Tab-separated table of C-alpha atoms in Angstrom:
chain	number	residue	atom	x	y	z
A	1	MET	CA	-17.932	69.306	-39.805
A	2	LYS	CA	-16.449	70.742	-36.700
A	3	LYS	CA	-17.104	73.637	-34.390
A	4	LYS	CA	-14.892	76.614	-34.959
A	5	ASN	CA	-14.149	79.464	-32.579
A	6	LEU	CA	-12.970	82.586	-34.376
A	7	ALA	CA	-11.691	85.681	-32.567
A	8	LEU	CA	-12.833	88.710	-34.546
A	9	LEU	CA	-12.528	91.599	-32.124
A	10	MET	CA	-9.024	92.902	-31.723
A	11	ALA	CA	-7.973	95.592	-29.280
A	12	GLY	CA	-6.171	98.430	-30.990
A	13	ALA	CA	-6.907	100.607	-33.981
A	14	MET	CA	-7.146	97.839	-36.591
A	15	ALA	CA	-8.590	98.327	-40.026
A	16	ALA	CA	-11.863	96.539	-40.543
A	17	THR	CA	-10.424	94.557	-43.411
A	18	SER	CA	-7.872	93.090	-41.047
A	19	LEU	CA	-10.618	92.242	-38.580
A	20	MET	CA	-12.563	90.360	-41.207
A	21	ALA	CA	-9.549	88.433	-42.456
A	22	GLY	CA	-9.909	85.970	-39.574
A	23	TYR	CA	-12.845	84.207	-41.147
A	24	THR	CA	-13.417	85.455	-44.711
A	25	LEU	CA	-13.045	82.641	-47.240
A	26	VAL	CA	-13.521	84.356	-50.599
A	27	MET	CA	-12.887	82.360	-53.753
A	28	ALA	CA	-10.499	83.953	-56.220
A	29	ASP	CA	-12.761	82.974	-59.108
A	30	GLU	CA	-16.058	84.429	-57.894
A	31	LYS	CA	-19.249	83.273	-59.562
A	32	GLU	CA	-22.127	85.703	-59.950
A	33	GLY	CA	-25.817	85.026	-60.369
A	34	TYR	CA	-26.948	83.615	-57.024
A	35	THR	CA	-30.176	84.664	-55.332
A	36	ILE	CA	-30.352	84.409	-51.548
A	37	GLY	CA	-33.340	84.924	-49.278
A	38	LEU	CA	-32.848	86.686	-45.950
A	39	ALA	CA	-35.626	86.146	-43.390
A	40	MET	CA	-35.008	88.799	-40.739
A	41	ASN	CA	-36.782	88.726	-37.412
A	42	THR	CA	-37.088	92.530	-37.422
A	43	GLN	CA	-35.882	95.615	-39.237
A	44	THR	CA	-36.742	98.168	-36.563
A	45	ASN	CA	-34.078	97.163	-34.025
A	46	PRO	CA	-30.797	98.936	-34.963
A	47	PHE	CA	-28.805	95.751	-34.328
A	48	PHE	CA	-30.674	93.833	-37.000
A	49	VAL	CA	-30.748	96.778	-39.387
A	50	THR	CA	-26.955	96.687	-39.230
A	51	VAL	CA	-26.894	92.895	-39.650
A	52	LYS	CA	-28.795	93.374	-42.902
A	53	GLU	CA	-26.294	96.040	-43.976
A	54	GLY	CA	-23.489	93.533	-43.506
A	55	VAL	CA	-25.322	90.912	-45.562
A	56	GLN	CA	-26.060	93.448	-48.294
A	57	LYS	CA	-22.433	94.578	-48.388
A	58	ALA	CA	-21.240	91.020	-48.945
A	59	CYS	CA	-23.926	90.493	-51.616
A	60	ASP	CA	-22.894	93.642	-53.462
A	61	GLU	CA	-19.294	92.459	-53.509
A	62	ARG	CA	-20.347	89.203	-55.191
A	63	GLY	CA	-23.178	90.248	-57.485
A	64	ILE	CA	-25.746	88.326	-55.437
A	65	GLU	CA	-29.432	89.233	-55.505
A	66	LEU	CA	-30.804	89.520	-51.969
A	67	ILE	CA	-34.486	89.125	-51.106
A	68	VAL	CA	-35.227	90.463	-47.607
A	69	THR	CA	-38.284	89.870	-45.434
A	70	ASP	CA	-39.188	91.427	-42.078
A	71	ALA	CA	-41.126	89.329	-39.547
A	72	GLN	CA	-41.691	92.273	-37.196
A	73	ASP	CA	-40.669	90.066	-34.244
A	74	ASP	CA	-43.612	87.736	-34.929
A	75	PRO	CA	-42.820	83.997	-35.312
A	76	ALA	CA	-46.036	83.419	-37.294
A	77	ILE	CA	-45.127	86.145	-39.773
A	78	GLN	CA	-41.644	84.699	-40.111
A	79	GLN	CA	-43.064	81.285	-40.968
A	80	LYS	CA	-45.072	82.891	-43.782
A	81	ASP	CA	-42.014	84.867	-44.876
A	82	VAL	CA	-40.010	81.673	-45.283
A	83	GLU	CA	-42.891	80.021	-47.150
A	84	ASN	CA	-42.918	82.949	-49.577
A	85	LEU	CA	-39.152	82.820	-49.995
A	86	ILE	CA	-39.341	79.125	-50.839
A	87	THR	CA	-41.744	79.882	-53.715
A	88	LYS	CA	-39.105	82.193	-55.213
A	89	LYS	CA	-36.667	79.245	-55.369
A	90	PRO	CA	-33.550	81.039	-54.111
A	91	ASP	CA	-30.197	79.298	-54.036
A	92	ALA	CA	-30.122	79.553	-50.232
A	93	ILE	CA	-32.105	81.025	-47.350
A	94	ILE	CA	-30.579	82.754	-44.328
A	95	ILE	CA	-32.775	82.984	-41.228
A	96	ASP	CA	-32.414	85.121	-38.136
A	97	THR	CA	-35.057	83.456	-36.024
A	98	CYS	CA	-37.750	85.124	-33.943
A	99	ASP	CA	-38.179	81.958	-31.888
A	100	SER	CA	-35.814	78.991	-31.849
A	101	ASP	CA	-38.633	76.427	-31.594
A	102	ALA	CA	-41.238	78.065	-33.826
A	103	ILE	CA	-38.823	78.292	-36.755
A	104	VAL	CA	-38.212	74.527	-36.898
A	105	SER	CA	-41.130	73.842	-39.252
A	106	SER	CA	-39.819	76.526	-41.616
A	107	VAL	CA	-36.343	75.014	-41.648
A	108	GLU	CA	-37.879	71.627	-42.390
A	109	ALA	CA	-39.907	73.152	-45.233
A	110	CYS	CA	-36.679	74.476	-46.744
A	111	ASN	CA	-35.134	71.029	-46.345
A	112	GLU	CA	-38.044	69.441	-48.209
A	113	ALA	CA	-37.693	72.019	-50.988
A	114	GLY	CA	-33.980	71.276	-51.303
A	115	ILE	CA	-32.952	74.819	-50.360
A	116	PRO	CA	-29.864	75.118	-48.122
A	117	VAL	CA	-30.594	76.886	-44.825
A	118	PHE	CA	-28.223	79.034	-42.792
A	119	THR	CA	-28.974	80.658	-39.435
A	120	MET	CA	-27.325	83.509	-37.588
A	121	ASP	CA	-27.400	84.971	-34.094
A	122	ARG	CA	-30.322	82.828	-32.901
A	123	GLU	CA	-30.292	79.092	-33.530
A	124	ALA	CA	-33.084	76.868	-34.806
A	125	ASN	CA	-33.834	73.980	-32.463
A	126	GLY	CA	-34.497	71.514	-35.262
A	127	GLY	CA	-34.331	70.851	-38.976
A	128	GLU	CA	-31.157	70.605	-41.043
A	129	VAL	CA	-29.093	73.793	-40.988
A	130	ILE	CA	-25.942	73.898	-43.091
A	131	SER	CA	-24.170	76.412	-40.875
A	132	HIS	CA	-24.951	78.624	-37.890
A	133	ILE	CA	-22.954	81.729	-37.046
A	134	GLY	CA	-23.318	83.697	-33.855
A	135	TYR	CA	-21.492	85.306	-30.984
A	136	ASP	CA	-20.662	83.493	-27.748
A	137	ALA	CA	-23.729	84.502	-25.732
A	138	ILE	CA	-22.653	82.742	-22.537
A	139	LYS	CA	-19.301	84.510	-22.645
A	140	SER	CA	-21.141	87.775	-23.253
A	141	GLY	CA	-23.160	87.347	-20.072
A	142	LYS	CA	-20.057	86.384	-18.120
A	143	LEU	CA	-18.171	89.457	-19.325
A	144	ALA	CA	-21.034	91.681	-18.216
A	145	GLY	CA	-21.300	89.974	-14.846
A	146	GLN	CA	-17.570	90.182	-14.249
A	147	PHE	CA	-17.518	93.854	-15.194
A	148	LEU	CA	-20.200	94.634	-12.617
A	149	ALA	CA	-18.498	92.450	-10.013
A	150	ASP	CA	-15.145	94.159	-10.552
A	151	THR	CA	-16.575	97.667	-10.675
A	152	LEU	CA	-18.747	97.172	-7.585
A	153	GLU	CA	-16.009	95.243	-5.753
A	154	GLY	CA	-18.145	92.123	-5.484
A	155	LYS	CA	-21.128	93.608	-3.682
A	156	GLY	CA	-24.316	95.448	-4.510
A	157	LYS	CA	-27.922	95.232	-5.641
A	158	ILE	CA	-28.296	94.293	-9.301
A	159	VAL	CA	-31.041	94.514	-11.930
A	160	GLU	CA	-31.110	92.162	-14.931
A	161	LEU	CA	-33.188	92.928	-18.026
A	162	GLN	CA	-33.639	89.822	-20.165
A	163	GLY	CA	-34.363	89.545	-23.877
A	164	VAL	CA	-36.723	87.278	-25.813
A	165	MET	CA	-36.476	84.151	-23.681
A	166	GLY	CA	-37.637	81.890	-26.506
A	167	THR	CA	-34.224	82.400	-28.109
A	168	ASN	CA	-30.961	80.714	-27.215
A	169	VAL	CA	-29.215	84.090	-27.224
A	170	ALA	CA	-31.341	85.495	-24.395
A	171	GLN	CA	-31.139	82.259	-22.431
A	172	ASN	CA	-27.373	81.984	-22.769
A	173	ARG	CA	-26.614	85.604	-21.942
A	174	SER	CA	-28.668	85.285	-18.774
A	175	GLU	CA	-27.003	81.981	-17.906
A	176	GLY	CA	-23.512	83.421	-18.235
A	177	PHE	CA	-24.397	86.541	-16.273
A	178	ASN	CA	-25.995	84.657	-13.400
A	179	GLU	CA	-23.085	82.234	-13.216
A	180	VAL	CA	-20.773	85.117	-12.334
A	181	ILE	CA	-23.243	86.748	-9.944
A	182	LYS	CA	-23.578	83.479	-8.009
A	183	GLU	CA	-19.813	83.471	-7.540
A	184	ASN	CA	-20.167	86.766	-5.666
A	185	PRO	CA	-22.409	86.128	-2.630
A	186	ASP	CA	-22.562	89.818	-1.711
A	187	MET	CA	-24.145	90.657	-5.055
A	188	GLU	CA	-27.930	90.331	-5.079
A	189	ILE	CA	-30.252	90.426	-8.082
A	190	VAL	CA	-33.156	92.484	-6.732
A	191	ALA	CA	-35.095	92.479	-10.014
A	192	CYS	CA	-34.941	90.249	-13.094
A	193	GLN	CA	-37.515	91.012	-15.762
A	194	VAL	CA	-38.050	90.325	-19.444
A	195	ALA	CA	-38.108	93.321	-21.797
A	196	ASP	CA	-37.864	91.365	-25.082
A	197	PHE	CA	-34.794	93.202	-26.410
A	198	ASP	CA	-37.094	96.228	-26.859
A	199	ARG	CA	-36.193	99.809	-25.930
A	200	ALA	CA	-39.690	101.037	-25.079
A	201	LYS	CA	-40.474	97.951	-22.993
A	202	ALA	CA	-37.183	98.277	-21.145
A	203	MET	CA	-37.891	101.898	-20.317
A	204	SER	CA	-41.293	101.007	-18.872
A	205	VAL	CA	-39.965	97.995	-16.968
A	206	MET	CA	-37.061	99.994	-15.556
A	207	GLU	CA	-39.343	102.811	-14.414
A	208	ASN	CA	-41.289	100.309	-12.320
A	209	ILE	CA	-38.118	98.711	-10.970
A	210	LEU	CA	-36.726	102.087	-9.944
A	211	GLN	CA	-39.900	102.933	-8.062
A	212	ALA	CA	-39.826	99.614	-6.208
A	213	ASN	CA	-36.107	99.673	-5.411
A	214	PRO	CA	-34.652	102.797	-3.797
A	215	GLU	CA	-31.207	101.190	-3.878
A	216	ILE	CA	-29.770	99.811	-7.130
A	217	ASP	CA	-26.036	99.566	-7.733
A	218	GLY	CA	-25.773	97.837	-11.094
A	219	LEU	CA	-27.756	97.077	-14.250
A	220	TYR	CA	-27.205	94.418	-16.888
A	221	ALA	CA	-29.375	94.760	-19.969
A	222	ALA	CA	-28.942	91.843	-22.364
A	223	ASN	CA	-28.854	94.126	-25.394
A	224	ASP	CA	-28.124	97.769	-26.033
A	225	GLU	CA	-31.668	98.623	-27.072
A	226	MET	CA	-32.877	97.624	-23.605
A	227	LEU	CA	-29.920	99.391	-22.036
A	228	LEU	CA	-30.771	102.634	-23.815
A	229	GLY	CA	-34.420	102.360	-22.826
A	230	ALA	CA	-33.463	101.699	-19.218
A	231	LEU	CA	-31.046	104.619	-19.356
A	232	GLU	CA	-33.915	106.960	-20.230
A	233	ALA	CA	-35.782	105.769	-17.147
A	234	ILE	CA	-32.695	106.086	-14.951
A	235	GLU	CA	-31.946	109.587	-16.198
A	236	GLY	CA	-35.586	110.561	-15.707
A	237	ALA	CA	-35.355	109.416	-12.099
A	238	GLY	CA	-32.147	111.379	-11.553
A	239	ARG	CA	-30.195	108.244	-10.634
A	240	THR	CA	-27.647	108.051	-13.458
A	241	ASP	CA	-24.601	108.360	-11.225
A	242	GLU	CA	-25.896	105.786	-8.720
A	243	ILE	CA	-26.065	102.832	-11.119
A	244	VAL	CA	-23.284	101.084	-13.050
A	245	LYS	CA	-24.741	100.093	-16.418
A	246	CYS	CA	-23.685	97.406	-18.906
A	247	GLY	CA	-25.369	96.360	-22.146
A	248	CYS	CA	-24.508	94.185	-25.127
A	249	ASP	CA	-24.006	94.708	-28.897
A	250	ALA	CA	-21.896	97.896	-29.181
A	251	LEU	CA	-24.460	99.937	-31.092
A	252	ASP	CA	-23.218	103.358	-32.194
A	253	GLU	CA	-25.528	105.108	-29.729
A	254	THR	CA	-24.173	103.043	-26.854
A	255	MET	CA	-20.579	103.676	-27.858
A	256	ASP	CA	-21.323	107.409	-27.763
A	257	ALA	CA	-22.959	106.993	-24.339
A	258	ILE	CA	-19.801	105.290	-23.066
A	259	ARG	CA	-17.746	108.181	-24.403
A	260	ASP	CA	-19.907	110.762	-22.628
A	261	GLY	CA	-20.002	108.744	-19.396
A	262	SER	CA	-23.732	108.015	-19.165
A	263	VAL	CA	-23.082	104.288	-19.762
A	264	GLU	CA	-20.154	102.404	-18.271
A	265	ALA	CA	-19.869	99.365	-20.551
A	266	THR	CA	-21.249	97.136	-23.253
A	267	ILE	CA	-20.178	93.880	-24.864
A	268	ALA	CA	-19.076	94.271	-28.476
A	269	GLU	CA	-20.859	91.870	-30.809
A	270	PRO	CA	-20.733	93.885	-34.045
A	271	PRO	CA	-23.832	93.064	-36.122
A	272	PHE	CA	-22.266	94.239	-39.389
A	273	PHE	CA	-19.594	91.545	-39.260
A	274	LEU	CA	-22.178	88.932	-38.286
A	275	GLY	CA	-24.138	89.747	-41.442
A	276	LYS	CA	-21.068	89.637	-43.656
A	277	ALA	CA	-19.913	86.366	-42.137
A	278	ILE	CA	-23.170	84.485	-42.718
A	279	LEU	CA	-23.452	85.659	-46.320
A	280	GLU	CA	-19.852	84.707	-47.053
A	281	THR	CA	-20.466	81.281	-45.534
A	282	ALA	CA	-23.569	80.727	-47.667
A	283	TYR	CA	-21.698	81.884	-50.759
A	284	ASN	CA	-18.754	79.600	-50.100
A	285	TYR	CA	-21.117	76.661	-49.652
A	286	LEU	CA	-22.805	77.402	-52.967
A	287	GLU	CA	-19.359	77.555	-54.555
A	288	GLY	CA	-18.713	74.002	-53.396
A	289	GLU	CA	-16.536	74.697	-50.379
A	290	GLU	CA	-16.849	72.834	-47.103
A	291	VAL	CA	-18.115	75.155	-44.381
A	292	GLU	CA	-18.189	74.853	-40.624
A	293	GLU	CA	-21.419	73.635	-39.037
A	294	VAL	CA	-21.087	76.118	-36.177
A	295	VAL	CA	-18.965	79.264	-36.162
A	296	ILE	CA	-18.670	81.214	-32.925
A	297	LEU	CA	-17.532	84.806	-33.275
A	298	ASP	CA	-15.682	86.346	-30.373
A	299	ASN	CA	-16.902	89.277	-28.295
A	300	GLN	CA	-15.203	91.854	-26.117
A	301	LEU	CA	-15.903	94.136	-23.179
A	302	VAL	CA	-16.069	97.807	-24.163
A	303	THR	CA	-15.441	100.566	-21.620
A	304	LYS	CA	-14.199	104.152	-21.770
A	305	ASP	CA	-10.665	102.731	-21.834
A	306	ASN	CA	-11.019	101.021	-25.231
A	307	VAL	CA	-14.185	102.413	-26.824
A	308	ASP	CA	-12.244	104.227	-29.549
A	309	ASP	CA	-10.280	101.100	-30.441
A	310	ILE	CA	-13.239	98.850	-31.228
A	311	VAL	CA	-14.030	98.331	-34.918
A	312	THR	CA	-17.737	97.682	-35.504
A	313	LYS	CA	-18.114	98.309	-39.255
A	314	GLU	CA	-16.127	98.512	-42.444
């Protein structure tokens, strides 16, 4: 099996069905009756709520029973969730991992039980996974870094808010972002702190950063939840117009913030299409089709210039 890079996001007012056509592989003779387990890392973060909506949509279209668990961002709970799913003997299990290392034993347990495993967004660092689907996290970080560099003309004091650093997504977004910043010697990261992809944590962290740094020119938050939390802190400090802000995910709330001018940019990684894509891949595998081992979905910078052209849901 080979690695496949699929461009999903198209500039312009495209219908969502056209957007999905790039990677949907639906059999003409669809078979009903499958049961699939979905081990979510959380169902409180809007990104992952929308991922689940995409999975459910694809299940409804195929008559698939979906069993969903919520690990509440706790790797230990997720391990138990997968154990419980295995006892239900589903045809496949899809995992969105809390921690790329901690989930390995769960993947191996699925392997021993003969249940095909699929992962999305965050990879598992071991075990046999049939297919992984996610967005290009390094590219995402680079797009954010380049946006700040271009907007600030290659100079300024920057804050980076990192996600859950036990995941490849957080690591790769930070790697891509810092690669661009290092190419601009007049840009300085004055604060880099972990906020675990969490809005409340990001607000608290950003409040402290603002107090310690009277001059901040740019902010990169590695997901929109952190961006929105940081935005609350920035607005509370009366410094909204001083700081160029970029997030990642293209949540509805962020898209509205771009429209009203309180946020300058985000990176579109629509969670709905991620959910649909992983379910369709699992279904195709169960139908006997060959599927790609790794599928990388494309992402795109969103600003006020194209915010109304970006399709994030069907």
